[in-house]
């Protein structure tokens, strides 16, 4: 059964703060933990500071897809590498991540969507992915039980995988810790320290630690942290809900999305289901501050967004949230250890309805539980992975735009190599921070 991590999950890591390390990672989600693991393997002394719990926010709440399918062309080589790394790491932790190659398929019930799916196949071909197109019969053969989906076809990448997020990231954290990474939960980073403009350490709620490199992997909080340092990071948060069914003999092995519903079979035989076309927006100051660069994305996806009112108290874009503080003050990060938005009952009811419309033999489908998470979205649906030019030694790896779980090991490896002075082995131009300030046109990536 799925068990997203919350504030009630006991603290596992309480390492004493050292005087100095080489690198401090802010945030113990999938990006922070994989970066720490690979940095340590390259010989760096690393400390991960997590304000709440390892994987407490997006990294234990996601669908569990490890997807190359539909990805932005610039990310395909990194995500393809991430798939290999997930397999490697899962083997190292004795299968605790639950990585399984199931393929991920996108299905269409109309020509317009089918056309869009086929367009992406050209990109897949250029990158030698094993993706292919499916006709209606092929789609039918994916399901060993009757279904009423009106699918005319689809596309699939059979090498795509799934994993169990609430197990996977903690398992990788355990491995990293065993290998020597220091981890401290309930430990917010309040500020960075500088000497001659460059990073010289951090101030945490538990004290100061010296270092020459800091990576901000703060998910939905990165924009708040960055803005206080004078860094403009146009990131918004979007709420998404997931529900889990009991184990079912539903004959649906593939993970798929048909644009309305998305699902994944869990290791225990139950399904995680979600609406693929419905996300919540809470309004806060950043919704207005960052609106402009989001216009091109909103033009194509506004009908998938429901405005849910004002951002709840303490959330990363709440009205009244302290946006500036001194390093000896309690910060918004300590006031909200784990951002745990309420699950949306209406959306869960709609999921049940859509699931049973497609698989009528499952009428009476029981939902065991549901939860929500806040996704950190960027205007072009790709993250920022870059050093901040005005603060040497300060790096951003954030804004994963709803696909950071799958690609996490890939960016973790990139970060480790960048900070170690090794070639990243990938073209990172698209992920530069300056794209939001150098007059570049916002090129919206595929948000299929
Ligand atoms: C419902 C849902 C479904 C999704 N489905 C998928 C999917 O199927 N496949 C996929 O690839 N991706 C999916 N995603 C996206 C994926 O989960 C995220 O992209 C990924 O987890 C981001 O990882 P992260 O490490 O950047 O951020 P997070 O996991 O959010 O971690 C950031 C951490 O930083 C900590 N932090 C922030 N500020 C501070 C500070 N000042 N000091 C200390 N700690 C701090 C936070 O507490 C948090 O734990 C989904 C997301 C959601 C919400």
XYZ file of C-alpha atoms and ligand atoms in Angstrom:
501
model
C 0.000 0.000 0.000
C 1.204 3.517 -0.781
C 2.249 5.597 2.199
C 3.353 9.126 1.348
C 5.676 10.624 3.924
C 4.200 13.211 6.293
C 5.158 15.175 9.389
C 4.064 12.105 11.397
C 6.785 9.964 9.810
C 9.472 9.552 12.482
C 12.785 11.343 11.994
C 15.426 8.940 10.690
C 18.443 11.217 10.299
C 19.764 13.564 12.975
C 23.493 13.713 12.212
C 25.428 16.266 14.240
C 26.297 19.319 12.176
C 29.985 19.264 11.204
C 32.076 22.454 11.225
C 32.694 22.175 7.503
C 31.932 20.024 4.455
C 32.556 20.466 0.738
C 28.916 20.676 -0.379
C 25.628 21.414 1.369
C 22.426 20.277 -0.252
C 19.261 22.170 0.652
C 16.349 19.740 0.430
C 16.099 15.981 0.824
C 13.842 15.139 -2.120
C 14.814 12.942 -5.044
C 17.070 15.629 -6.564
C 18.899 16.446 -3.347
C 19.394 12.817 -2.364
C 20.703 11.647 -5.747
C 22.976 14.702 -5.982
C 24.364 13.875 -2.528
C 24.903 10.207 -3.388
C 26.849 10.931 -6.574
C 28.806 13.857 -5.076
C 29.933 11.592 -2.257
C 30.952 8.948 -4.777
C 33.123 11.580 -6.469
C 34.918 12.181 -3.183
C 33.045 15.224 -1.835
C 32.039 15.548 1.822
C 28.315 16.238 1.695
C 25.633 17.362 4.149
C 21.929 17.231 3.256
C 19.712 19.591 5.271
C 16.017 18.810 5.039
C 13.548 21.134 6.774
C 11.053 18.297 7.356
C 11.386 14.667 6.302
C 13.346 13.004 3.521
C 10.950 12.792 0.552
C 8.166 14.382 2.621
C 7.000 16.670 -0.157
C 6.738 15.846 -3.886
C 9.212 12.988 -3.837
C 6.973 10.516 -1.972
C 3.670 11.804 -3.349
C 4.130 11.336 -7.070
C 2.674 8.750 -9.421
C 5.926 6.785 -9.570
C 6.511 7.076 -13.306
C 10.062 6.983 -14.639
C 9.238 8.347 -18.031
C 11.190 9.137 -21.152
C 7.957 9.210 -23.112
C 6.838 12.696 -24.121
C 9.913 14.391 -22.657
C 11.491 17.585 -23.910
C 14.193 16.874 -26.522
C 16.868 18.480 -24.318
C 15.974 16.176 -21.435
C 15.758 12.883 -23.289
C 19.476 11.991 -22.969
C 19.358 12.801 -19.238
C 16.155 10.877 -18.662
C 17.442 7.892 -20.680
C 20.486 7.853 -18.442
C 18.217 8.199 -15.389
C 16.389 5.006 -16.372
C 19.701 3.105 -16.363
C 20.711 4.686 -13.056
C 17.395 3.750 -11.423
C 17.991 0.105 -12.400
C 21.556 0.228 -11.064
C 20.577 1.799 -7.747
C 17.592 -0.496 -7.288
C 19.938 -3.467 -7.671
C 22.307 -1.918 -5.105
C 19.500 -1.600 -2.540
C 18.136 -5.091 -3.156
C 15.049 -3.927 -5.054
C 13.858 -1.557 -2.302
C 12.985 1.149 -4.853
C 10.593 -1.236 -6.618
C 11.821 -0.323 -10.119
C 9.974 -2.276 -12.811
C 10.031 -1.925 -16.570
C 6.369 -1.778 -17.559
C 6.383 0.682 -20.429
C 4.390 3.902 -20.287
C 1.738 4.544 -22.914
C -0.170 7.641 -23.952
C -3.560 6.842 -25.457
C -5.789 8.975 -27.641
C -9.535 8.969 -28.208
C -9.467 11.649 -30.884
C -7.424 12.545 -33.955
C -6.119 15.804 -32.536
C -4.498 14.129 -29.534
C -3.272 11.256 -31.693
C -1.580 13.733 -34.022
C 0.162 15.408 -31.076
C 1.385 12.067 -29.761
C 2.725 11.045 -33.167
C 4.579 14.343 -33.552
C 6.654 13.550 -30.480
C 7.661 10.165 -31.971
C 9.925 12.028 -34.414
C 11.864 13.419 -31.441
C 12.014 9.946 -29.890
C 13.447 8.533 -33.126
C 16.178 11.171 -33.228
C 17.248 10.011 -29.769
C 17.048 6.278 -30.526
C 14.310 5.648 -27.977
C 12.330 2.439 -28.430
C 9.021 4.382 -28.593
C 6.380 3.280 -31.110
C 2.887 4.100 -32.335
C -0.088 1.853 -31.616
C -3.335 1.399 -33.473
C -6.637 0.624 -31.730
C -6.045 -3.152 -31.803
C -2.621 -2.811 -30.267
C -4.096 -0.649 -27.499
C -6.784 -3.303 -26.900
C -4.115 -5.943 -26.460
C -2.614 -3.986 -23.553
C -5.539 -4.961 -21.352
C -6.322 -8.557 -20.498
C -9.786 -7.653 -19.194
C -12.708 -5.967 -20.907
C -12.554 -2.211 -21.204
C -14.691 0.519 -22.629
C -11.946 2.979 -23.483
C -12.723 4.601 -26.824
C -9.077 4.732 -27.748
C -8.207 5.009 -31.410
C -4.497 4.495 -30.790
C -1.565 5.780 -28.847
C 2.184 5.768 -28.390
C 4.359 3.819 -26.003
C 7.947 3.711 -24.753
C 8.406 0.131 -23.565
C 11.680 0.820 -21.720
C 9.939 3.284 -19.390
C 9.706 2.183 -15.777
C 7.851 2.704 -12.561
C 8.947 2.641 -8.912
C 7.399 3.065 -5.476
C 8.305 6.666 -4.568
C 7.714 6.490 -0.790
C 10.148 3.561 -0.649
C 12.572 4.608 -3.368
C 13.878 7.964 -2.178
C 14.236 6.817 1.471
C 16.093 3.706 0.233
C 18.535 5.863 -1.765
C 18.932 8.198 1.244
C 19.791 5.182 3.404
C 22.394 4.052 0.879
C 23.890 7.559 0.644
C 24.030 7.778 4.447
C 25.696 4.369 4.733
C 28.289 5.554 2.212
C 29.086 8.645 4.297
C 26.644 11.426 3.341
C 25.549 13.360 6.420
C 21.800 13.927 6.623
C 19.811 15.983 9.039
C 16.014 16.168 9.029
C 14.058 18.963 10.767
C 16.926 21.228 9.759
C 15.984 24.187 7.585
C 18.672 26.195 5.858
C 17.926 29.855 6.551
C 20.653 31.611 4.627
C 23.905 31.208 2.754
C 27.113 32.904 3.893
C 29.529 34.573 1.484
C 33.138 35.676 1.389
C 34.165 38.030 -1.397
C 30.797 37.293 -2.983
C 31.281 33.518 -3.179
C 29.614 30.856 -1.023
C 31.449 30.176 2.236
C 28.788 28.334 4.245
C 25.187 28.180 5.355
C 23.200 29.144 8.409
C 20.778 26.432 9.452
C 18.286 26.504 12.286
C 20.742 24.298 14.213
C 23.894 26.315 13.536
C 26.422 27.283 10.894
C 28.380 24.980 8.595
C 31.186 26.106 6.304
C 31.357 24.922 2.684
C 32.295 26.253 -0.759
C 29.354 24.882 -2.680
C 25.602 24.850 -1.977
C 22.888 23.301 -4.136
C 19.310 24.493 -3.746
C 17.058 21.463 -4.364
C 14.127 22.965 -2.478
C 11.252 21.939 -4.772
C 8.253 24.216 -4.226
C 10.241 26.418 -1.781
C 13.150 27.240 -4.069
C 11.633 30.454 -5.384
C 11.124 31.819 -1.831
C 14.723 31.010 -0.861
C 16.166 32.360 -4.114
C 14.170 35.591 -4.160
C 15.537 36.658 -0.783
C 19.029 36.348 -2.300
C 18.011 38.562 -5.221
C 17.616 35.651 -7.669
C 14.552 35.702 -9.893
C 13.216 32.177 -10.307
C 9.789 32.231 -11.962
C 8.399 29.124 -10.344
C 4.778 28.480 -9.452
C 3.214 25.705 -7.427
C 0.403 23.550 -8.744
C -1.606 21.115 -6.647
C -2.239 17.537 -7.835
C -4.136 14.664 -6.214
C -3.482 10.912 -6.357
C -5.723 8.079 -5.122
C -4.897 4.456 -4.488
C -7.149 1.458 -4.993
C -7.008 -1.831 -3.195
C -5.196 -4.684 -5.015
C -7.308 -5.606 -8.072
C -7.183 -8.293 -10.731
C -7.946 -5.598 -13.293
C -5.668 -6.912 -16.050
C -4.006 -3.529 -16.582
C -0.255 -3.995 -16.471
C 0.789 -0.902 -18.385
C 1.045 2.537 -16.926
C -0.867 4.899 -19.146
C -2.482 8.271 -19.505
C -5.235 9.016 -21.963
C -5.252 12.714 -21.222
C -8.076 12.337 -18.689
C -6.932 9.574 -16.390
C -3.473 8.258 -15.568
C -2.651 5.078 -13.728
C 0.100 2.862 -12.473
C -0.055 -0.615 -10.994
C 1.736 -0.685 -7.672
C 3.956 -3.527 -6.497
C 1.143 -4.734 -4.166
C -1.311 -5.129 -7.062
C -3.346 -1.997 -6.345
C -3.459 1.001 -8.664
C -2.504 4.602 -8.215
C -4.875 6.713 -10.239
C -4.973 10.409 -10.985
C -6.712 12.895 -13.231
C -4.346 13.812 -16.043
C -6.219 16.993 -16.908
C -6.925 18.592 -13.565
C -4.641 20.590 -11.315
C -5.352 23.135 -8.618
C -3.979 26.641 -8.403
C -3.841 28.484 -5.107
C -3.454 32.200 -5.595
C -0.578 33.932 -3.850
C 1.775 36.843 -4.591
C 3.934 34.711 -6.917
C 0.877 33.831 -9.043
C 0.861 37.496 -10.072
C 4.585 38.209 -9.834
C 5.479 35.352 -12.177
C 2.356 35.343 -14.352
C 3.907 36.869 -17.467
C 6.395 34.122 -18.412
C 3.655 31.532 -17.783
C 1.297 32.986 -20.423
C 2.500 30.748 -23.284
C 2.001 27.629 -21.111
C -1.350 28.861 -19.806
C -2.605 29.327 -23.373
C -2.411 25.555 -23.881
C -3.323 24.343 -20.409
C -5.638 26.904 -18.761
C -8.604 24.518 -19.069
C -6.766 21.983 -16.881
C -6.433 24.394 -13.984
C -8.930 25.060 -11.230
C -8.429 28.123 -9.118
C -8.886 26.923 -5.556
C -8.796 30.224 -3.735
C -6.005 31.815 -1.762
C -2.866 29.906 -0.962
C -3.299 28.282 2.487
C -1.493 29.781 5.449
C 2.127 28.713 5.650
C 2.276 27.353 2.070
C 5.204 28.472 -0.062
C 3.126 31.114 -1.864
C 0.845 32.133 1.002
C -0.182 35.748 1.452
C 1.539 37.017 4.534
C 4.392 34.493 4.245
C 7.587 36.095 5.487
C 9.666 36.743 2.339
C 12.603 38.305 4.103
C 14.210 37.361 7.384
C 17.489 37.542 9.208
C 19.503 34.385 9.791
C 18.681 34.293 13.506
C 14.926 34.343 12.921
C 12.533 31.414 12.467
C 11.852 31.159 8.737
C 8.840 29.977 6.706
C 10.740 26.702 6.125
C 10.627 25.810 9.807
C 7.013 26.903 10.097
C 5.943 24.391 7.430
C 8.068 21.267 7.824
C 6.074 19.231 5.311
C 3.675 20.859 2.872
C 0.778 18.398 2.827
C -2.175 19.856 0.907
C -5.551 18.258 1.554
C -6.638 15.692 -0.995
C -9.415 16.876 -3.268
C -12.552 14.746 -2.753
C -14.304 15.896 -5.918
C -11.319 14.944 -7.990
C -11.118 11.545 -6.300
C -14.805 10.926 -7.096
C -14.125 11.878 -10.728
C -11.188 9.447 -10.835
C -13.420 6.631 -9.576
C -16.018 7.499 -12.172
C -13.525 7.656 -15.046
C -11.828 4.443 -13.949
C -15.085 2.485 -13.873
C -16.247 4.044 -17.155
C -13.155 2.547 -18.766
C -13.129 -0.719 -16.814
C -16.805 -1.442 -16.036
C -16.076 -4.740 -14.299
C -14.512 -2.637 -11.530
C -17.784 -0.959 -10.484
C -17.750 -0.355 -6.738
C -14.041 0.411 -6.861
C -12.771 1.072 -3.351
C -10.368 3.935 -2.829
C -8.074 3.129 0.081
C -6.662 6.624 0.457
C -5.728 9.743 -1.439
C -3.275 12.572 -1.034
C -2.051 15.712 -2.774
C 1.269 17.358 -3.462
C 2.473 20.757 -4.657
C 4.348 20.549 -7.953
C 7.067 23.134 -8.676
C 6.314 24.266 -12.209
C 8.442 26.340 -14.577
C 7.066 28.376 -17.502
C 8.763 26.127 -20.087
C 8.232 22.824 -18.235
C 11.953 22.211 -17.775
C 14.000 22.891 -14.630
C 16.855 25.209 -13.809
C 20.110 23.307 -13.339
C 22.828 25.919 -13.214
C 25.296 27.876 -11.114
C 24.058 31.347 -10.143
C 26.524 33.689 -11.838
C 26.354 36.442 -9.203
C 27.002 33.991 -6.325
C 29.875 31.653 -7.265
C 29.421 28.278 -5.585
C 25.614 28.578 -5.385
C 23.756 26.149 -7.670
C 20.088 25.605 -8.475
C 18.587 22.208 -9.295
C 14.897 22.860 -9.111
C 11.638 23.461 -10.956
C 11.333 19.840 -12.051
C 7.850 20.555 -13.452
C 6.182 17.234 -12.589
C 8.848 14.894 -13.897
C 11.649 15.125 -11.341
C 11.085 11.702 -9.838
C 11.919 9.809 -13.003
C 14.753 12.051 -14.120
C 16.115 12.554 -10.572
C 19.167 10.277 -10.788
C 20.090 11.878 -14.123
C 20.159 15.410 -12.713
C 21.802 14.134 -9.515
C 24.670 12.820 -11.600
C 24.825 16.057 -13.621
C 25.041 18.124 -10.420
C 27.736 15.878 -8.979
C 29.837 16.230 -12.126
C 29.310 20.012 -12.432
C 30.394 20.604 -8.848
C 33.395 18.322 -9.259
C 34.649 20.176 -12.318
C 33.887 17.237 -14.620
C 32.058 17.548 -17.941
C 28.305 17.185 -17.371
C 28.184 15.000 -20.517
C 24.887 16.637 -21.474
C 24.038 19.927 -23.100
C 22.599 21.998 -20.243
C 21.942 25.204 -22.222
C 18.176 24.789 -22.006
C 18.331 24.605 -18.202
C 20.272 27.836 -17.657
C 18.871 30.390 -15.220
C 19.593 33.305 -17.534
C 16.906 32.204 -20.001
C 14.442 34.169 -17.863
C 16.428 37.387 -17.980
C 18.425 37.441 -21.246
C 15.470 38.188 -23.501
C 15.118 34.564 -24.689
C 11.704 33.529 -25.927
C 9.987 31.043 -23.609
C 9.955 27.739 -25.500
C 7.303 25.619 -23.811
C 8.340 21.965 -23.671
C 5.913 19.129 -24.278
C 3.438 19.002 -21.389
C 1.585 15.928 -22.689
C 0.938 14.298 -7.469
C 2.257 14.315 -8.155
C 2.512 13.387 -9.161
C 3.764 13.351 -9.796
N 4.056 12.320 -10.654
C 5.325 12.183 -11.136
C 5.710 11.025 -11.870
O 4.945 10.081 -12.040
N 6.977 10.967 -12.357
C 7.883 11.969 -12.154
O 9.009 11.885 -12.652
N 7.560 13.056 -11.387
C 6.321 13.176 -10.873
N 5.991 14.242 -10.079
C 7.001 15.278 -9.862
C 8.078 14.810 -8.901
O 7.520 14.252 -7.732
C 8.960 16.022 -8.562
O 9.405 16.636 -9.755
C 10.171 15.622 -7.752
O 9.823 14.846 -6.639
C 10.890 16.893 -7.308
O 11.938 16.525 -6.456
P 12.732 17.645 -5.681
O 13.760 16.935 -4.917
O 13.128 18.707 -6.651
O 11.639 18.350 -4.745
P 10.863 17.809 -3.432
O 10.623 16.350 -3.469
O 9.660 18.665 -3.291
O 11.905 18.084 -2.295
C 12.313 19.383 -1.925
C 12.651 19.310 -0.436
O 13.314 20.507 -0.066
C 12.984 20.778 1.275
N 13.317 22.186 1.540
C 12.826 23.279 0.905
N 13.402 24.402 1.384
C 14.267 24.016 2.337
C 15.162 24.713 3.196
N 15.276 26.051 3.174
N 15.914 23.996 4.068
C 15.842 22.645 4.103
N 14.991 21.939 3.308
C 14.231 22.609 2.443
C 11.493 20.449 1.317
O 11.060 20.212 2.634
C 11.419 19.210 0.436
O 11.460 18.003 1.168
C 4.751 14.323 -9.448
C 4.495 15.257 -8.449
C 3.266 15.248 -7.780
C 3.041 16.224 -6.670
